[in-house]
Tab-separated table of C-alpha atoms in Angstrom:
chain	number	residue	atom	x	y	z
A	1	UNK	CA	140.583	144.275	123.007
A	2	UNK	CA	138.619	141.806	125.107
A	3	UNK	CA	135.970	139.336	124.100
A	4	UNK	CA	133.192	138.648	126.563
A	5	UNK	CA	129.720	137.147	126.590
A	6	UNK	CA	127.388	139.294	128.636
A	7	UNK	CA	123.866	138.552	129.757
A	8	UNK	CA	121.918	141.636	130.730
A	9	UNK	CA	118.580	142.374	132.326
A	10	UNK	CA	117.732	145.905	131.388
A	11	UNK	CA	120.806	147.918	132.220
A	12	UNK	CA	122.088	145.428	134.772
A	13	UNK	CA	124.693	142.779	134.047
A	14	UNK	CA	123.466	139.318	135.017
A	15	UNK	CA	126.432	137.249	133.905
A	16	UNK	CA	129.766	137.980	132.284
A	17	UNK	CA	132.001	135.392	130.682
A	18	UNK	CA	135.311	136.870	129.644
A	19	UNK	CA	137.240	134.920	127.066
A	20	UNK	CA	140.865	134.565	127.847
A	21	UNK	CA	142.252	132.365	125.109
A	22	UNK	CA	144.120	129.140	125.614
A	23	UNK	CA	144.468	128.060	129.205
A	24	UNK	CA	147.398	125.751	128.629
A	25	UNK	CA	150.673	126.605	127.001
A	26	UNK	CA	153.815	124.597	126.449
A	27	UNK	CA	156.018	127.312	127.959
A	28	UNK	CA	156.899	125.396	131.122
A	29	UNK	CA	157.804	122.163	129.401
A	30	UNK	CA	159.881	124.111	126.919
A	31	UNK	CA	161.689	125.965	129.713
A	32	UNK	CA	162.493	122.778	131.615
A	33	UNK	CA	164.427	121.501	128.613
A	34	UNK	CA	166.673	124.567	128.400
A	35	UNK	CA	169.906	125.500	130.121
A	36	UNK	CA	169.558	127.923	133.068
A	37	UNK	CA	170.674	131.005	131.122
A	38	UNK	CA	168.354	130.145	128.251
A	39	UNK	CA	165.474	129.659	130.692
A	40	UNK	CA	165.910	133.187	131.976
A	41	UNK	CA	165.746	134.585	128.429
A	42	UNK	CA	162.733	132.513	127.447
A	43	UNK	CA	160.692	133.239	130.554
A	44	UNK	CA	160.014	136.737	129.170
A	45	UNK	CA	157.097	135.112	127.418
A	46	UNK	CA	155.330	134.597	130.738
A	47	UNK	CA	154.124	138.176	130.509
A	48	UNK	CA	155.343	140.444	127.761
A	49	UNK	CA	154.501	143.567	129.801
A	50	UNK	CA	156.510	142.450	132.820
A	51	UNK	CA	159.406	140.473	131.325
A	52	UNK	CA	162.172	141.834	133.574
A	53	UNK	CA	160.364	140.863	136.788
A	54	UNK	CA	159.747	137.405	135.316
A	55	UNK	CA	163.414	137.007	134.390
A	56	UNK	CA	164.557	138.340	137.715
A	57	UNK	CA	162.359	136.075	139.809
A	58	UNK	CA	163.588	133.013	137.920
A	59	UNK	CA	167.203	134.191	138.022
A	60	UNK	CA	166.979	134.547	141.800
A	61	UNK	CA	165.583	131.028	142.194
A	62	UNK	CA	168.344	129.522	140.049
A	63	UNK	CA	171.052	131.633	141.688
A	64	UNK	CA	169.766	130.508	145.053
A	65	UNK	CA	170.266	126.895	143.948
A	66	UNK	CA	173.830	127.777	142.878
A	67	UNK	CA	174.409	129.727	146.100
A	68	UNK	CA	175.693	132.743	144.172
A	69	UNK	CA	176.233	136.160	145.629
A	70	UNK	CA	175.262	138.913	143.235
A	71	UNK	CA	177.520	141.985	143.170
A	72	UNK	CA	176.082	145.333	144.202
A	73	UNK	CA	176.402	147.051	140.835
A	74	UNK	CA	174.607	144.186	139.123
A	75	UNK	CA	171.807	144.543	141.662
A	76	UNK	CA	171.527	148.201	140.731
A	77	UNK	CA	171.493	147.450	137.001
A	78	UNK	CA	168.767	144.842	137.498
A	79	UNK	CA	166.724	147.252	139.599
A	80	UNK	CA	167.117	149.994	136.985
A	81	UNK	CA	165.933	147.656	134.241
A	82	UNK	CA	163.017	146.537	136.387
A	83	UNK	CA	161.904	150.091	137.163
A	84	UNK	CA	162.112	151.089	133.493
A	85	UNK	CA	160.056	148.044	132.632
A	86	UNK	CA	157.459	148.939	135.265
A	87	UNK	CA	156.786	152.105	133.284
A	88	UNK	CA	155.746	149.952	130.316
A	89	UNK	CA	153.034	148.197	132.311
A	90	UNK	CA	151.855	151.376	134.013
A	91	UNK	CA	151.621	153.315	130.735
A	92	UNK	CA	149.734	150.424	129.162
A	93	UNK	CA	147.354	150.294	132.088
A	94	UNK	CA	146.664	154.031	132.016
A	95	UNK	CA	146.202	153.819	128.256
A	96	UNK	CA	143.651	151.029	128.619
A	97	UNK	CA	141.616	152.981	131.132
A	98	UNK	CA	141.605	156.236	129.147
A	99	UNK	CA	140.910	154.377	125.906
A	100	UNK	CA	137.851	152.766	127.451
A	101	UNK	CA	136.646	156.233	128.376
A	102	UNK	CA	136.915	157.229	124.739
A	103	UNK	CA	139.784	159.616	125.408
A	104	UNK	CA	141.696	158.771	122.252
A	105	UNK	CA	144.136	161.662	122.280
A	106	UNK	CA	145.073	161.136	125.900
A	107	UNK	CA	145.481	157.432	125.187
A	108	UNK	CA	147.753	158.071	122.234
A	109	UNK	CA	149.856	160.413	124.290
A	110	UNK	CA	150.448	157.908	127.070
A	111	UNK	CA	151.254	155.239	124.472
A	112	UNK	CA	153.837	157.625	123.007
A	113	UNK	CA	155.375	157.711	126.473
A	114	UNK	CA	155.345	153.930	126.533
A	115	UNK	CA	157.015	153.845	123.152
A	116	UNK	CA	159.841	155.959	124.528
A	117	UNK	CA	160.383	153.392	127.263
A	118	UNK	CA	160.524	150.642	124.660
A	119	UNK	CA	163.145	152.634	122.767
A	120	UNK	CA	165.427	153.138	125.792
A	121	UNK	CA	164.879	149.518	126.800
A	122	UNK	CA	166.024	148.447	123.347
A	123	UNK	CA	169.034	150.743	123.421
A	124	UNK	CA	170.172	149.349	126.756
A	125	UNK	CA	169.305	145.676	126.460
A	126	UNK	CA	169.006	145.090	122.721
A	127	UNK	CA	165.433	143.841	123.174
A	128	UNK	CA	162.497	146.150	122.606
A	129	UNK	CA	159.621	144.215	124.155
A	130	UNK	CA	161.237	140.982	125.341
A	131	UNK	CA	164.577	142.277	126.588
A	132	UNK	CA	166.144	138.940	127.624
A	133	UNK	CA	168.402	141.077	129.755
A	134	UNK	CA	169.396	138.947	132.730
A	135	UNK	CA	171.714	135.988	133.027
A	136	UNK	CA	172.808	133.764	135.878
A	137	UNK	CA	174.767	135.991	138.216
A	138	UNK	CA	174.411	139.151	136.179
A	139	UNK	CA	172.999	140.915	133.155
A	140	UNK	CA	173.644	140.122	129.532
A	141	UNK	CA	175.043	143.625	129.150
A	142	UNK	CA	176.281	145.724	132.042
A	143	UNK	CA	175.558	149.429	131.702
A	144	UNK	CA	178.152	150.562	129.175
A	145	UNK	CA	180.008	153.826	129.579
A	146	UNK	CA	177.499	156.587	128.974
A	147	UNK	CA	174.419	154.447	129.621
A	148	UNK	CA	173.802	156.088	132.985
A	149	UNK	CA	173.891	159.446	131.250
A	150	UNK	CA	171.636	158.136	128.494
A	151	UNK	CA	169.009	156.958	130.997
A	152	UNK	CA	169.262	160.268	132.825
A	153	UNK	CA	168.571	162.150	129.597
A	154	UNK	CA	165.698	159.823	128.845
A	155	UNK	CA	164.257	160.533	132.281
A	156	UNK	CA	164.551	164.285	131.867
A	157	UNK	CA	162.581	164.204	128.622
A	158	UNK	CA	160.102	161.603	129.804
A	159	UNK	CA	159.389	163.403	133.035
A	160	UNK	CA	158.479	166.606	131.175
A	161	UNK	CA	156.038	164.808	128.899
A	162	UNK	CA	154.618	162.835	131.809
A	163	UNK	CA	153.934	166.078	133.680
A	164	UNK	CA	152.083	167.438	130.669
A	165	UNK	CA	150.044	164.215	130.413
A	166	UNK	CA	149.307	164.272	134.121
A	167	UNK	CA	147.831	167.742	133.791
A	168	UNK	CA	145.393	166.410	131.216
A	169	UNK	CA	143.966	163.757	133.528
A	170	UNK	CA	144.426	165.290	136.967
A	171	UNK	CA	141.205	166.481	138.540
A	172	UNK	CA	139.259	165.882	135.351
A	173	UNK	CA	135.714	165.874	136.786
A	174	UNK	CA	134.306	163.559	134.114
A	175	UNK	CA	137.065	161.014	134.532
A	176	UNK	CA	136.802	161.098	138.324
A	177	UNK	CA	133.023	160.747	138.169
A	178	UNK	CA	133.195	157.704	135.885
A	179	UNK	CA	135.803	155.974	138.032
A	180	UNK	CA	134.433	156.762	141.462
A	181	UNK	CA	132.803	153.802	143.266
A	182	UNK	CA	133.270	151.628	140.209
A	183	UNK	CA	134.145	147.974	140.849
A	184	UNK	CA	135.109	148.192	144.500
A	185	UNK	CA	137.482	145.403	145.463
A	186	UNK	CA	137.670	145.097	149.209
A	187	UNK	CA	140.818	144.392	151.157
A	188	UNK	CA	139.674	140.948	152.317
A	189	UNK	CA	139.279	139.743	148.706
A	190	UNK	CA	142.707	141.186	147.895
A	191	UNK	CA	144.239	139.265	150.781
A	192	UNK	CA	142.428	136.054	149.982
A	193	UNK	CA	143.573	136.103	146.366
A	194	UNK	CA	146.977	137.652	146.878
A	195	UNK	CA	145.773	140.280	144.419
A	196	UNK	CA	148.710	142.569	144.973
A	197	UNK	CA	149.930	145.358	142.724
A	198	UNK	CA	147.767	148.384	142.064
A	199	UNK	CA	144.534	146.584	142.944
A	200	UNK	CA	145.821	145.665	146.380
A	201	UNK	CA	147.381	149.047	147.030
A	202	UNK	CA	144.140	150.793	145.998
A	203	UNK	CA	142.350	148.707	148.643
A	204	UNK	CA	144.843	149.518	151.367
A	205	UNK	CA	146.853	146.279	151.153
A	206	UNK	CA	150.396	147.535	150.768
A	207	UNK	CA	152.264	144.321	150.104
A	208	UNK	CA	155.158	145.092	147.785
A	209	UNK	CA	157.996	142.604	147.437
A	210	UNK	CA	160.518	145.428	147.013
A	211	UNK	CA	159.881	146.169	150.697
A	212	UNK	CA	158.613	142.872	152.051
A	213	UNK	CA	161.096	140.591	150.280
A	214	UNK	CA	163.926	143.053	149.652
A	215	UNK	CA	165.846	142.192	146.538
A	216	UNK	CA	168.218	143.894	144.131
A	217	UNK	CA	169.213	147.428	145.066
A	218	UNK	CA	165.915	148.244	146.810
A	219	UNK	CA	167.349	147.844	150.323
A	220	UNK	CA	169.807	150.658	149.481
A	221	UNK	CA	167.105	153.055	148.289
A	222	UNK	CA	164.481	155.014	150.151
A	223	UNK	CA	160.967	154.814	148.823
A	224	UNK	CA	157.393	154.673	150.032
A	225	UNK	CA	154.606	152.350	149.030
A	226	UNK	CA	151.622	154.249	147.651
A	227	UNK	CA	148.197	153.215	148.715
A	228	UNK	CA	144.566	154.351	148.903
A	229	UNK	CA	141.604	153.079	150.830
A	230	UNK	CA	138.702	153.304	148.395
A	231	UNK	CA	139.331	150.068	146.491
A	232	UNK	CA	137.459	151.438	143.469
A	233	UNK	CA	138.580	152.216	139.919
A	234	UNK	CA	139.361	155.777	140.915
A	235	UNK	CA	141.724	154.598	143.663
A	236	UNK	CA	143.421	152.175	141.261
A	237	UNK	CA	143.866	154.886	138.657
A	238	UNK	CA	145.439	157.218	141.222
A	239	UNK	CA	147.696	154.505	142.585
A	240	UNK	CA	148.935	153.896	139.032
A	241	UNK	CA	149.647	157.621	138.641
A	242	UNK	CA	151.468	157.651	141.987
A	243	UNK	CA	153.441	154.566	141.015
A	244	UNK	CA	154.770	156.263	137.895
A	245	UNK	CA	155.993	159.172	140.035
A	246	UNK	CA	157.486	156.711	142.507
A	247	UNK	CA	159.304	154.810	139.768
A	248	UNK	CA	160.752	158.031	138.338
A	249	UNK	CA	162.059	158.950	141.770
A	250	UNK	CA	163.491	155.451	142.260
A	251	UNK	CA	165.240	155.631	138.901
A	252	UNK	CA	166.821	158.950	139.921
A	253	UNK	CA	168.137	157.425	143.122
A	254	UNK	CA	169.380	154.286	141.411
A	255	UNK	CA	171.258	156.344	138.814
A	256	UNK	CA	172.831	158.452	141.555
A	257	UNK	CA	173.819	155.574	143.802
A	258	UNK	CA	174.907	152.972	141.270
A	259	UNK	CA	178.479	151.867	142.045
A	260	UNK	CA	180.839	153.027	139.307
A	261	UNK	CA	183.243	150.096	139.247
A	262	UNK	CA	182.295	147.279	136.901
A	263	UNK	CA	181.965	143.933	138.696
A	264	UNK	CA	183.843	140.838	137.667
A	265	UNK	CA	181.480	138.459	135.907
A	266	UNK	CA	179.988	135.967	138.372
A	267	UNK	CA	180.687	132.410	137.338
A	268	UNK	CA	177.800	129.975	137.416
A	269	UNK	CA	178.160	127.034	139.814
A	270	UNK	CA	176.509	123.637	139.658
A	271	UNK	CA	172.818	123.613	140.585
A	272	UNK	CA	172.206	122.024	143.976
A	273	UNK	CA	169.175	119.789	144.453
A	274	UNK	CA	166.148	121.199	146.270
A	275	UNK	CA	163.278	123.638	145.934
A	276	UNK	CA	164.191	127.254	145.361
A	277	UNK	CA	162.264	130.495	145.110
A	278	UNK	CA	162.705	133.982	143.782
A	279	UNK	CA	160.492	137.028	143.625
A	280	UNK	CA	160.591	140.365	141.857
A	281	UNK	CA	158.113	143.218	141.957
A	282	UNK	CA	156.493	144.052	138.660
A	283	UNK	CA	154.015	146.926	138.346
A	284	UNK	CA	151.122	144.465	138.592
A	285	UNK	CA	152.511	142.884	141.770
A	286	UNK	CA	155.164	140.356	142.671
A	287	UNK	CA	156.155	137.581	140.304
A	288	UNK	CA	157.244	134.493	142.242
A	289	UNK	CA	159.375	131.746	140.747
A	290	UNK	CA	159.484	128.201	142.131
A	291	UNK	CA	162.101	125.805	140.806
A	292	UNK	CA	162.819	122.196	141.692
A	293	UNK	CA	166.306	120.940	140.962
A	294	UNK	CA	167.001	117.229	141.104
A	295	UNK	CA	170.341	115.385	140.910
A	296	UNK	CA	172.633	115.803	137.902
A	297	UNK	CA	171.765	119.523	137.795
A	298	UNK	CA	168.379	118.937	136.235
A	299	UNK	CA	165.581	121.486	136.632
A	300	UNK	CA	162.651	119.104	136.843
A	301	UNK	CA	159.882	121.619	137.680
A	302	UNK	CA	159.559	125.310	137.132
A	303	UNK	CA	156.662	127.690	137.534
A	304	UNK	CA	156.056	131.397	137.902
A	305	UNK	CA	153.148	132.632	140.008
A	306	UNK	CA	151.453	136.005	139.633
A	307	UNK	CA	148.169	137.536	140.710
A	308	UNK	CA	146.498	137.121	137.308
A	309	UNK	CA	146.529	133.322	137.606
A	310	UNK	CA	144.651	133.513	140.888
A	311	UNK	CA	142.250	136.239	139.858
A	312	UNK	CA	141.081	135.077	136.423
A	313	UNK	CA	139.034	132.128	137.691
A	314	UNK	CA	136.838	134.392	139.835
A	315	UNK	CA	136.836	137.410	137.555
A	316	UNK	CA	133.486	136.754	135.883
A	317	UNK	CA	131.649	136.856	139.214
A	318	UNK	CA	132.901	140.321	140.058
A	319	UNK	CA	130.880	141.950	137.301
A	320	UNK	CA	127.489	140.543	138.242
A	321	UNK	CA	124.996	143.216	139.143
A	322	UNK	CA	126.908	146.181	137.781
A	323	UNK	CA	125.636	148.499	135.069
A	324	UNK	CA	126.340	147.032	131.662
A	325	UNK	CA	127.780	150.259	130.314
A	326	UNK	CA	130.412	150.191	133.070
A	327	UNK	CA	131.678	146.709	132.190
A	328	UNK	CA	134.546	147.692	129.903
A	329	UNK	CA	135.820	150.438	132.157
A	330	UNK	CA	135.589	148.233	135.242
A	331	UNK	CA	137.513	145.497	133.452
A	332	UNK	CA	140.215	147.901	132.261
A	333	UNK	CA	140.575	149.361	135.750
A	334	UNK	CA	141.573	145.974	137.166
A	335	UNK	CA	144.698	145.797	135.016
A	336	UNK	CA	144.206	142.198	133.947
A	337	UNK	CA	144.052	143.081	130.286
A	338	UNK	CA	144.315	140.842	127.275
A	339	UNK	CA	148.058	141.412	127.008
A	340	UNK	CA	148.624	139.502	130.175
A	341	UNK	CA	149.458	136.060	128.924
A	342	UNK	CA	150.655	134.407	132.090
A	343	UNK	CA	149.381	130.877	132.541
B	1	UNK	CA	166.475	137.097	148.286
B	2	UNK	CA	164.759	134.099	149.761
B	3	UNK	CA	161.122	133.553	150.490
B	4	UNK	CA	160.360	132.626	154.048
B	5	UNK	CA	158.750	129.370	152.970
B	6	UNK	CA	161.736	127.255	153.981
B	7	UNK	CA	161.717	123.528	153.419
B	8	UNK	CA	158.251	122.433	152.368
B	9	UNK	CA	156.468	120.107	154.750
B	10	UNK	CA	155.130	116.858	153.362
B	11	UNK	CA	151.424	116.410	154.089
B	12	UNK	CA	149.417	113.373	153.078
B	13	UNK	CA	146.239	114.034	151.090
B	14	UNK	CA	144.142	112.407	153.813
B	15	UNK	CA	145.526	114.809	156.407
B	16	UNK	CA	145.439	117.868	154.160
B	17	UNK	CA	142.066	119.200	155.226
B	18	UNK	CA	142.882	119.028	158.916
B	19	UNK	CA	146.321	120.522	158.340
B	20	UNK	CA	144.994	123.467	156.317
B	21	UNK	CA	142.113	124.043	158.713
B	22	UNK	CA	144.582	124.456	161.529
B	23	UNK	CA	146.739	126.835	159.494
B	24	UNK	CA	143.744	129.000	158.652
B	25	UNK	CA	142.457	128.901	162.215
B	26	UNK	CA	145.841	130.034	163.518
B	27	UNK	CA	145.897	132.709	160.769
B	28	UNK	CA	149.076	131.227	159.380
B	29	UNK	CA	147.616	131.330	155.913
B	30	UNK	CA	144.663	132.672	153.974
B	31	UNK	CA	146.106	132.961	150.479
B	32	UNK	CA	146.862	130.292	147.912
B	33	UNK	CA	149.735	131.578	145.773
B	34	UNK	CA	150.282	128.724	143.356
B	35	UNK	CA	151.255	125.129	142.808
B	36	UNK	CA	153.583	123.064	140.676
B	37	UNK	CA	154.016	119.313	140.241
B	38	UNK	CA	157.420	118.168	141.485
B	39	UNK	CA	159.132	114.798	141.675
B	40	UNK	CA	157.979	114.483	145.306
B	41	UNK	CA	154.360	115.420	144.731
B	42	UNK	CA	152.347	118.599	144.313
B	43	UNK	CA	154.149	121.613	145.741
B	44	UNK	CA	151.757	124.224	147.146
B	45	UNK	CA	152.712	127.752	148.151
B	46	UNK	CA	150.500	129.594	150.646
B	47	UNK	CA	150.863	133.005	152.244
B	48	UNK	CA	149.877	134.753	155.453
B	49	UNK	CA	149.411	138.530	155.384
B	50	UNK	CA	149.332	138.609	159.144
B	51	UNK	CA	152.827	137.166	159.488
B	52	UNK	CA	154.098	138.200	156.053
B	53	UNK	CA	155.244	134.642	155.549
B	54	UNK	CA	154.946	132.013	152.894
B	55	UNK	CA	154.053	128.490	153.857
B	56	UNK	CA	155.162	125.673	151.579
B	57	UNK	CA	153.942	122.108	151.530
B	58	UNK	CA	154.194	119.071	149.342
B	59	UNK	CA	151.327	116.642	148.963
B	60	UNK	CA	152.610	113.283	147.667
B	61	UNK	CA	150.683	112.050	144.637
B	62	UNK	CA	150.193	113.000	141.030
B	63	UNK	CA	146.461	113.781	140.979
B	64	UNK	CA	146.900	117.552	141.005
B	65	UNK	CA	143.242	118.455	140.292
B	66	UNK	CA	142.072	116.324	143.242
B	67	UNK	CA	144.666	117.776	145.607
B	68	UNK	CA	143.925	121.337	144.516
B	69	UNK	CA	140.188	120.759	144.854
B	70	UNK	CA	140.827	119.719	148.461
B	71	UNK	CA	142.924	122.860	149.038
B	72	UNK	CA	140.299	125.159	147.496
B	73	UNK	CA	137.470	123.451	149.401
B	74	UNK	CA	139.271	123.751	152.698
B	75	UNK	CA	140.304	127.371	152.232
B	76	UNK	CA	136.839	128.318	151.011
B	77	UNK	CA	135.175	126.470	153.865
B	78	UNK	CA	137.259	128.146	156.511
B	79	UNK	CA	136.120	131.412	157.964
B	80	UNK	CA	139.084	133.469	156.839
B	81	UNK	CA	140.196	131.729	153.702
B	82	UNK	CA	138.913	131.342	150.198
B	83	UNK	CA	140.254	130.185	146.881
B	84	UNK	CA	140.002	131.026	143.223
């Protein structure tokens, strides 16, 4: 659900003012008062659809300050959790687009798929929507015996239902016609705003921090970055579909290659003063964490950066001149929905 | 994982426009990624697609809106850059 003030002239949109809610939140001040492990749990609230990437980016920044080396199995577990979590965002995105098209049944079906991801996420981490899964140097819970098998079974079932859903939307002439040439975002705007994720990839900008800033288990896995050239809603929709397929394949590889021996728990070290960064790839693009540590192990500044923060201020202008009836669909196709709460 | 930003360079507000202009001209940045107030001033993270590199700087001072306005102005005024 979005709230917007639109001014129209005939069928053409003159101005659009999309309401986003409060622009300031006390999240950062709250985080700065917590201990490092608590910060990682709390930072889920940055974006409830991409909590693992938010946790992971912050964990990397803090671990960098402690000069910790993260064991290989832990990197695999983190990557598995991140890929599962990417399915949540992608299913939500696809649901928003199909819902805007009035395709209620198709929407419900993709939300059922999302629900299944929430269920497995809860089984593995204990948290359904905000998993609070990572800690300094590791994960709150390593994969227990049988968890690999459990995720494999989940994938088998999910993949079958995904295939059935895909058949419903693939080559649907009405859907393709509505999305084609809608809200074209060109590559130069993507680059100027760092509007990565599906918007960037749909415009031919293939920045993906899993490749460009290798982290976790991604350097040990083979995968391609999906992209299109059109830059329109149709290209974004297809990139999202491709990304789901890519994530399923990545999950398969991660489950196959995950080291079997459980790592010894990494002990936290004192935070060293300085500025530290971390980044993790969510489905909507990279989340970057910046942390300043001052003497006496105090985190004095902390911020997460994501594309939404950079895009929202210019969003209203993008809709000027388009057909009013296309507004909702164009907005949904950008993937900056109301759920995104990052500030 | 580490970003390529390295140690942020300290740039005085008065020199900021010239400094950013040069970065944009040399295609060392076109994207403003974000900012956060630190104990040393406003930390600004920029990015270059051409070099796949972050560029970090700190502008001493506490007037974040004024500093950011200068950053946005400069990036928007340059041929390749723009800002939110």
